[in-house]
Amino acid sequence: MNFVDIIEKKKNRLELSEEEINYWIEEYCKDNIPDYQVSALLMAITINGMSDLETFYLTKAMTNSGDTLDFEGIEGIKVDKHSTGGVGDKTSIALMPILATCGVKVAKMSGRGLGYCGGTVDKLESIPGMNVFLSKEDLTKQVNEIGIAMMGQTSNLCPADKKIYALRDVTSTVGSNPLIVSSIMSKKLACNDDVIVLDVKYGSGAFMPTVEDATKLAESMISIGKYFGKNICACISSMEEVLGRAVGNALEVKEAIDTLHGKGPEDFTELVLESGSLLLSQAGLYSKEEALKKMKENIDNGKAAELLKTMIRYQGGDERVVDDTSLLPEAEYITEIRAERDGYIVKMPASMIGLMSMELGAGRVNKDDIIDPSVGIVLNKKVGSYVKKGEVIAFIHHNRELSEAFMEKAHKMAKIQDEKVNPVELIEKIVY
């Protein structure tokens, strides 16, 4: 086949065959197709879309591009939660230890960052000494012994996704429905968990702009998951504003740890508890109400925080960070952003704050960029808050001088007016 013909076909809004999609994935994994040609195809897909059948073929090809983890050596119900990504989304780091204390097994495999900030793997790597690359044998042993392991995508698990994932990040093709579906579901199918809950986000800081778009994406992923026999559902949640208060890798780890100590931001804690209780009820272990009660109990009694500490120790990291978050990387400078008038904060666009954090070094512009784990933004106020002139709205954590252009954006991150506006509901609905 000629790959240019495949690009041309999708450019002209024609449907690719299973053979053409298999050729693309197989040859790209062998480095026989250059990045610039695959970038062109990704853009054509982003603009023109793919049919349900094409998306199924792409997911299947990516799943079969490398090894699969059957987890047959792990005893018990294996669960996973996956987010479509957002600004300040550190949910897995707080949620997974809580779930593991409630009787399910967590063998969590995550990726690196898309755009705004690091992914779960990047955030975990901000913990000194943390090893996020485990062999299948070590993963199985650890999960059987303590109930949880969190790691990066292995080199030969969905290698096609790993290559395409990095390319999408730097070619403005992240927000494509079929590319998101195939990326997420290929990893979920390759890992073979028993129960999956998807957190599909919409809003200014998400890849899906509206509830309708997010619902359509969720339905596509659920349809593919069910075709492969998975117990799967989705939570549709808002990303109009930052989730929690911290944006930036070590800063988000700190906030996740605070949440395990019962001191997390209200909205972030809500999402952790709601998505966790949904997952546990899907697994058939508890009713949703019983699951909520059990999760809160294991936060209050310290079991969840203690399990995170154990997991970090097992994976070579400095477990002391769970009791002393000052041991995480810290930026050299902190600059305060203050309100320029009295009034209510009515808007703080997540996308703007995410892009500012990326500019500081918390995310990647190019796929080979090195993330600075210490930098980011911590919000002191959120939408709905009343502020007085001169009151701190946000703290900028940085290691280099902030430009005038950056500071100009920082002073515009919060829109303030006299009339109060209530924040958007965090969780819109559940899709089965």
mmCIF file of C-alpha atoms in Angstrom, residues 153-406:
data_model
loop_
_atom_site.group_PDB
_atom_site.id
_atom_site.type_symbol
_atom_site.label_atom_id
_atom_site.label_comp_id
_atom_site.label_asym_id
_atom_site.label_seq_id
_atom_site.Cartn_x
_atom_site.Cartn_y
_atom_site.Cartn_z
ATOM 1 C CA GLN A 153 2.686 2.132 29.904
ATOM 2 C CA THR A 154 5.182 -0.645 29.202
ATOM 3 C CA SER A 155 7.239 -0.369 26.036
ATOM 4 C CA ASN A 156 5.383 -3.147 24.254
ATOM 5 C CA LEU A 157 1.848 -2.590 25.568
ATOM 6 C CA CYS A 158 -0.060 -0.787 22.810
ATOM 7 C CA PRO A 159 3.147 0.624 21.286
ATOM 8 C CA ALA A 160 1.058 2.144 18.496
ATOM 9 C CA ASP A 161 -0.863 4.194 21.031
ATOM 10 C CA LYS A 162 2.337 5.289 22.738
ATOM 11 C CA LYS A 163 3.726 6.648 19.457
ATOM 12 C CA ILE A 164 0.490 8.222 18.277
ATOM 13 C CA TYR A 165 -0.276 9.625 21.758
ATOM 14 C CA ALA A 166 2.996 11.593 21.767
ATOM 15 C CA LEU A 167 2.411 12.814 18.215
ATOM 16 C CA ARG A 168 -1.161 13.973 18.903
ATOM 17 C CA ASP A 169 0.128 16.055 21.817
ATOM 18 C CA VAL A 170 2.192 18.273 19.527
ATOM 19 C CA THR A 171 0.041 18.365 16.376
ATOM 20 C CA SER A 172 -3.209 19.768 17.835
ATOM 21 C CA THR A 173 -5.019 16.485 17.207
ATOM 22 C CA VAL A 174 -5.759 15.583 20.825
ATOM 23 C CA GLY A 175 -9.468 16.459 20.752
ATOM 24 C CA SER A 176 -10.566 14.002 18.052
ATOM 25 C CA ASN A 177 -13.342 11.648 19.198
ATOM 26 C CA PRO A 178 -12.130 8.497 17.340
ATOM 27 C CA LEU A 179 -8.504 9.120 18.340
ATOM 28 C CA ILE A 180 -9.478 9.543 22.002
ATOM 29 C CA VAL A 181 -11.701 6.443 21.889
ATOM 30 C CA SER A 182 -9.045 4.245 20.267
ATOM 31 C CA SER A 183 -6.289 5.521 22.560
ATOM 32 C CA ILE A 184 -8.178 4.969 25.791
ATOM 33 C CA MET A 185 -9.942 1.750 24.893
ATOM 34 C CA SER A 186 -6.899 0.052 23.336
ATOM 35 C CA LYS A 187 -5.074 0.400 26.676
ATOM 36 C CA LYS A 188 -8.131 -0.700 28.658
ATOM 37 C CA LEU A 189 -8.579 -3.769 26.435
ATOM 38 C CA ALA A 190 -4.869 -4.621 26.543
ATOM 39 C CA CYS A 191 -4.886 -4.456 30.351
ATOM 40 C CA ASN A 192 -8.023 -6.602 30.650
ATOM 41 C CA ASP A 193 -9.497 -5.144 33.854
ATOM 42 C CA ASP A 194 -12.840 -6.484 35.067
ATOM 43 C CA VAL A 195 -14.583 -3.158 35.772
ATOM 44 C CA ILE A 196 -13.899 0.214 34.137
ATOM 45 C CA VAL A 197 -15.279 3.663 34.929
ATOM 46 C CA LEU A 198 -14.519 6.476 32.487
ATOM 47 C CA ASP A 199 -14.422 10.106 33.619
ATOM 48 C CA VAL A 200 -15.313 12.015 30.454
ATOM 49 C CA LYS A 201 -14.784 15.748 30.831
ATOM 50 C CA TYR A 202 -16.259 18.722 29.009
ATOM 51 C CA GLY A 203 -15.673 22.470 29.127
ATOM 52 C CA SER A 204 -12.926 25.004 28.478
ATOM 53 C CA GLY A 205 -10.168 22.845 29.954
ATOM 54 C CA ALA A 206 -11.255 19.576 28.325
ATOM 55 C CA PHE A 207 -10.986 18.121 24.843
ATOM 56 C CA MET A 208 -14.793 17.963 24.565
ATOM 57 C CA PRO A 209 -16.353 21.464 24.665
ATOM 58 C CA THR A 210 -19.964 20.515 25.552
ATOM 59 C CA VAL A 211 -21.936 17.984 27.572
ATOM 60 C CA GLU A 212 -23.328 16.629 24.301
ATOM 61 C CA ASP A 213 -19.823 16.084 22.878
ATOM 62 C CA ALA A 214 -18.664 14.376 26.080
ATOM 63 C CA THR A 215 -21.749 12.151 26.131
ATOM 64 C CA LYS A 216 -21.177 11.108 22.526
ATOM 65 C CA LEU A 217 -17.554 10.245 23.331
ATOM 66 C CA ALA A 218 -18.608 8.265 26.417
ATOM 67 C CA GLU A 219 -21.197 6.329 24.434
ATOM 68 C CA SER A 220 -18.593 5.458 21.778
ATOM 69 C CA MET A 221 -16.136 4.127 24.373
ATOM 70 C CA ILE A 222 -18.829 2.216 26.253
ATOM 71 C CA SER A 223 -20.046 0.649 23.010
ATOM 72 C CA ILE A 224 -16.557 -0.613 22.145
ATOM 73 C CA GLY A 225 -15.960 -1.776 25.729
ATOM 74 C CA LYS A 226 -19.206 -3.752 25.796
ATOM 75 C CA TYR A 227 -18.420 -5.298 22.410
ATOM 76 C CA PHE A 228 -15.324 -6.781 24.082
ATOM 77 C CA GLY A 229 -17.366 -7.911 27.107
ATOM 78 C CA LYS A 230 -16.316 -5.222 29.589
ATOM 79 C CA ASN A 231 -18.307 -4.028 32.626
ATOM 80 C CA ILE A 232 -18.053 -0.328 31.814
ATOM 81 C CA CYS A 233 -19.815 2.992 32.438
ATOM 82 C CA ALA A 234 -18.933 6.689 32.386
ATOM 83 C CA CYS A 235 -19.212 9.783 34.529
ATOM 84 C CA ILE A 236 -19.647 13.082 32.623
ATOM 85 C CA SER A 237 -17.929 15.875 34.591
ATOM 86 C CA SER A 238 -17.221 19.571 34.108
ATOM 87 C CA MET A 239 -13.827 21.071 33.308
ATOM 88 C CA GLU A 240 -15.029 24.666 32.966
ATOM 89 C CA GLU A 241 -12.696 25.528 35.828
ATOM 90 C CA VAL A 242 -9.649 23.841 37.333
ATOM 91 C CA LEU A 243 -10.346 20.621 39.231
ATOM 92 C CA GLY A 244 -9.281 21.323 42.786
ATOM 93 C CA ARG A 245 -6.840 24.192 43.229
ATOM 94 C CA ALA A 246 -3.432 22.914 42.096
ATOM 95 C CA VAL A 247 -2.104 22.683 38.531
ATOM 96 C CA GLY A 248 1.425 21.290 38.151
ATOM 97 C CA ASN A 249 2.919 17.895 38.839
ATOM 98 C CA ALA A 250 4.314 17.965 42.392
ATOM 99 C CA LEU A 251 1.653 20.512 43.387
ATOM 100 C CA GLU A 252 -1.059 18.101 42.273
ATOM 101 C CA VAL A 253 0.551 15.184 44.107
ATOM 102 C CA LYS A 254 0.479 17.323 47.258
ATOM 103 C CA GLU A 255 -3.215 18.035 46.741
ATOM 104 C CA ALA A 256 -3.958 14.325 46.194
ATOM 105 C CA ILE A 257 -2.115 13.504 49.433
ATOM 106 C CA ASP A 258 -4.023 16.244 51.280
ATOM 107 C CA THR A 259 -7.249 14.656 50.017
ATOM 108 C CA LEU A 260 -6.233 11.271 51.427
ATOM 109 C CA HIS A 261 -5.772 13.031 54.765
ATOM 110 C CA GLY A 262 -9.305 14.429 54.493
ATOM 111 C CA LYS A 263 -8.114 17.953 53.689
ATOM 112 C CA GLY A 264 -8.626 18.135 49.930
ATOM 113 C CA PRO A 265 -10.608 20.777 48.014
ATOM 114 C CA GLU A 266 -14.363 20.244 48.071
ATOM 115 C CA ASP A 267 -14.852 19.758 44.322
ATOM 116 C CA PHE A 268 -11.917 17.372 43.931
ATOM 117 C CA THR A 269 -13.020 15.324 46.947
ATOM 118 C CA GLU A 270 -16.525 15.125 45.470
ATOM 119 C CA LEU A 271 -15.227 13.707 42.181
ATOM 120 C CA VAL A 272 -12.993 11.179 43.954
ATOM 121 C CA LEU A 273 -15.848 9.908 46.117
ATOM 122 C CA GLU A 274 -18.479 9.891 43.386
ATOM 123 C CA SER A 275 -16.364 8.117 40.753
ATOM 124 C CA GLY A 276 -15.056 5.666 43.356
ATOM 125 C CA SER A 277 -18.499 4.766 44.699
ATOM 126 C CA LEU A 278 -19.714 4.308 41.123
ATOM 127 C CA LEU A 279 -16.843 1.927 40.395
ATOM 128 C CA LEU A 280 -17.319 -0.107 43.578
ATOM 129 C CA SER A 281 -21.056 -0.424 42.959
ATOM 130 C CA GLN A 282 -20.381 -1.502 39.339
ATOM 131 C CA ALA A 283 -18.070 -4.169 40.740
ATOM 132 C CA GLY A 284 -21.011 -5.480 42.783
ATOM 133 C CA LEU A 285 -19.262 -5.229 46.153
ATOM 134 C CA TYR A 286 -21.395 -2.479 47.671
ATOM 135 C CA SER A 287 -24.402 -0.330 46.970
ATOM 136 C CA LYS A 288 -23.396 3.223 46.009
ATOM 137 C CA GLU A 289 -24.342 4.461 49.488
ATOM 138 C CA GLU A 290 -22.358 1.692 51.207
ATOM 139 C CA ALA A 291 -19.367 2.419 48.958
ATOM 140 C CA LEU A 292 -19.412 6.133 49.860
ATOM 141 C CA LYS A 293 -19.511 5.263 53.546
ATOM 142 C CA LYS A 294 -16.638 2.772 53.226
ATOM 143 C CA MET A 295 -14.455 5.196 51.247
ATOM 144 C CA LYS A 296 -14.970 8.029 53.738
ATOM 145 C CA GLU A 297 -14.234 5.625 56.598
ATOM 146 C CA ASN A 298 -10.904 4.582 55.050
ATOM 147 C CA ILE A 299 -9.917 8.215 54.583
ATOM 148 C CA ASP A 300 -10.815 9.096 58.167
ATOM 149 C CA ASN A 301 -9.028 6.098 59.716
ATOM 150 C CA GLY A 302 -5.857 6.720 57.688
ATOM 151 C CA LYS A 303 -5.903 3.426 55.760
ATOM 152 C CA ALA A 304 -5.959 5.089 52.337
ATOM 153 C CA ALA A 305 -3.003 7.389 53.058
ATOM 154 C CA GLU A 306 -1.089 4.508 54.617
ATOM 155 C CA LEU A 307 -1.634 2.372 51.508
ATOM 156 C CA LEU A 308 -0.311 5.146 49.254
ATOM 157 C CA LYS A 309 2.752 5.259 51.479
ATOM 158 C CA THR A 310 3.185 1.493 51.140
ATOM 159 C CA MET A 311 2.828 1.655 47.357
ATOM 160 C CA ILE A 312 5.450 4.391 47.099
ATOM 161 C CA ARG A 313 7.848 2.348 49.232
ATOM 162 C CA TYR A 314 7.295 -0.780 47.126
ATOM 163 C CA GLN A 315 8.102 1.242 44.006
ATOM 164 C CA GLY A 316 11.316 2.732 45.380
ATOM 165 C CA GLY A 317 9.973 6.175 46.213
ATOM 166 C CA ASP A 318 10.347 8.310 49.330
ATOM 167 C CA GLU A 319 7.251 7.333 51.314
ATOM 168 C CA ARG A 320 7.839 10.212 53.746
ATOM 169 C CA VAL A 321 6.163 12.586 51.265
ATOM 170 C CA VAL A 322 2.779 11.261 52.423
ATOM 171 C CA ASP A 323 3.424 12.730 55.883
ATOM 172 C CA ASP A 324 5.611 15.641 54.777
ATOM 173 C CA THR A 325 4.777 17.042 51.332
ATOM 174 C CA SER A 326 7.618 19.579 51.622
ATOM 175 C CA LEU A 327 9.856 16.697 50.486
ATOM 176 C CA LEU A 328 8.319 16.984 47.011
ATOM 177 C CA PRO A 329 10.099 19.221 44.472
ATOM 178 C CA GLU A 330 9.473 22.909 45.179
ATOM 179 C CA ALA A 331 9.909 25.896 42.863
ATOM 180 C CA GLU A 332 12.445 28.577 43.704
ATOM 181 C CA TYR A 333 9.950 31.437 43.449
ATOM 182 C CA ILE A 334 6.286 32.004 44.321
ATOM 183 C CA THR A 335 4.568 35.069 42.870
ATOM 184 C CA GLU A 336 1.186 36.202 44.176
ATOM 185 C CA ILE A 337 -1.567 37.352 41.805
ATOM 186 C CA ARG A 338 -3.946 39.778 43.524
ATOM 187 C CA ALA A 339 -7.468 40.978 42.760
ATOM 188 C CA GLU A 340 -7.635 44.361 41.068
ATOM 189 C CA ARG A 341 -11.127 45.177 42.393
ATOM 190 C CA ASP A 342 -13.787 44.034 44.850
ATOM 191 C CA GLY A 343 -16.422 41.597 43.632
ATOM 192 C CA TYR A 344 -17.309 38.019 42.833
ATOM 193 C CA ILE A 345 -15.172 35.766 40.667
ATOM 194 C CA VAL A 346 -17.475 34.678 37.838
ATOM 195 C CA LYS A 347 -14.988 33.022 35.491
ATOM 196 C CA MET A 348 -11.540 31.399 35.691
ATOM 197 C CA PRO A 349 -11.103 29.483 32.413
ATOM 198 C CA ALA A 350 -9.370 26.161 32.969
ATOM 199 C CA SER A 351 -7.852 26.289 29.483
ATOM 200 C CA MET A 352 -6.139 29.632 30.161
ATOM 201 C CA ILE A 353 -4.701 28.443 33.475
ATOM 202 C CA GLY A 354 -3.599 25.182 31.866
ATOM 203 C CA LEU A 355 -1.758 26.992 29.079
ATOM 204 C CA MET A 356 -0.079 29.291 31.596
ATOM 205 C CA SER A 357 1.096 26.263 33.589
ATOM 206 C CA MET A 358 2.470 24.694 30.422
ATOM 207 C CA GLU A 359 4.348 27.924 29.725
ATOM 208 C CA LEU A 360 5.958 27.627 33.161
ATOM 209 C CA GLY A 361 7.216 24.137 32.265
ATOM 210 C CA ALA A 362 4.507 21.932 33.805
ATOM 211 C CA GLY A 363 3.479 20.467 30.433
ATOM 212 C CA ARG A 364 4.894 19.675 27.015
ATOM 213 C CA VAL A 365 4.893 21.782 23.859
ATOM 214 C CA ASN A 366 7.019 19.205 21.992
ATOM 215 C CA LYS A 367 6.924 15.458 22.615
ATOM 216 C CA ASP A 368 10.555 15.403 23.811
ATOM 217 C CA ASP A 369 10.173 18.323 26.248
ATOM 218 C CA ILE A 370 11.297 17.687 29.816
ATOM 219 C CA ILE A 371 8.710 18.606 32.452
ATOM 220 C CA ASP A 372 9.673 20.667 35.496
ATOM 221 C CA PRO A 373 7.841 18.871 38.344
ATOM 222 C CA SER A 374 8.009 21.808 40.757
ATOM 223 C CA VAL A 375 6.240 24.551 38.778
ATOM 224 C CA GLY A 376 2.579 25.384 38.349
ATOM 225 C CA ILE A 377 -0.287 27.444 39.660
ATOM 226 C CA VAL A 378 -2.241 27.102 42.910
ATOM 227 C CA LEU A 379 -5.565 28.906 43.109
ATOM 228 C CA ASN A 380 -6.462 30.679 46.323
ATOM 229 C CA LYS A 381 -9.969 31.521 45.081
ATOM 230 C CA LYS A 382 -12.423 29.856 42.703
ATOM 231 C CA VAL A 383 -15.583 30.747 40.797
ATOM 232 C CA GLY A 384 -18.249 32.038 43.188
ATOM 233 C CA SER A 385 -15.738 33.452 45.695
ATOM 234 C CA TYR A 386 -16.032 37.069 46.860
ATOM 235 C CA VAL A 387 -12.698 38.908 46.845
ATOM 236 C CA LYS A 388 -11.536 42.330 47.976
ATOM 237 C CA LYS A 389 -9.053 44.420 46.019
ATOM 238 C CA GLY A 390 -5.515 43.272 46.815
ATOM 239 C CA GLU A 391 -6.592 39.800 48.003
ATOM 240 C CA VAL A 392 -4.535 36.875 46.634
ATOM 241 C CA ILE A 393 -6.291 34.988 43.842
ATOM 242 C CA ALA A 394 -3.471 32.626 42.868
ATOM 243 C CA PHE A 395 0.134 31.658 43.545
ATOM 244 C CA ILE A 396 2.505 31.158 40.598
ATOM 245 C CA HIS A 397 5.261 28.623 41.357
ATOM 246 C CA HIS A 398 8.162 29.235 38.960
ATOM 247 C CA ASN A 399 11.895 28.756 38.466
ATOM 248 C CA ARG A 400 12.539 31.498 35.937
ATOM 249 C CA GLU A 401 11.623 35.144 35.602
ATOM 250 C CA LEU A 402 8.024 35.753 34.548
ATOM 251 C CA SER A 403 7.637 37.840 31.396
ATOM 252 C CA GLU A 404 5.436 40.911 31.144
ATOM 253 C CA ALA A 405 3.180 39.029 28.728
ATOM 254 C CA PHE A 406 2.777 36.184 31.224
#
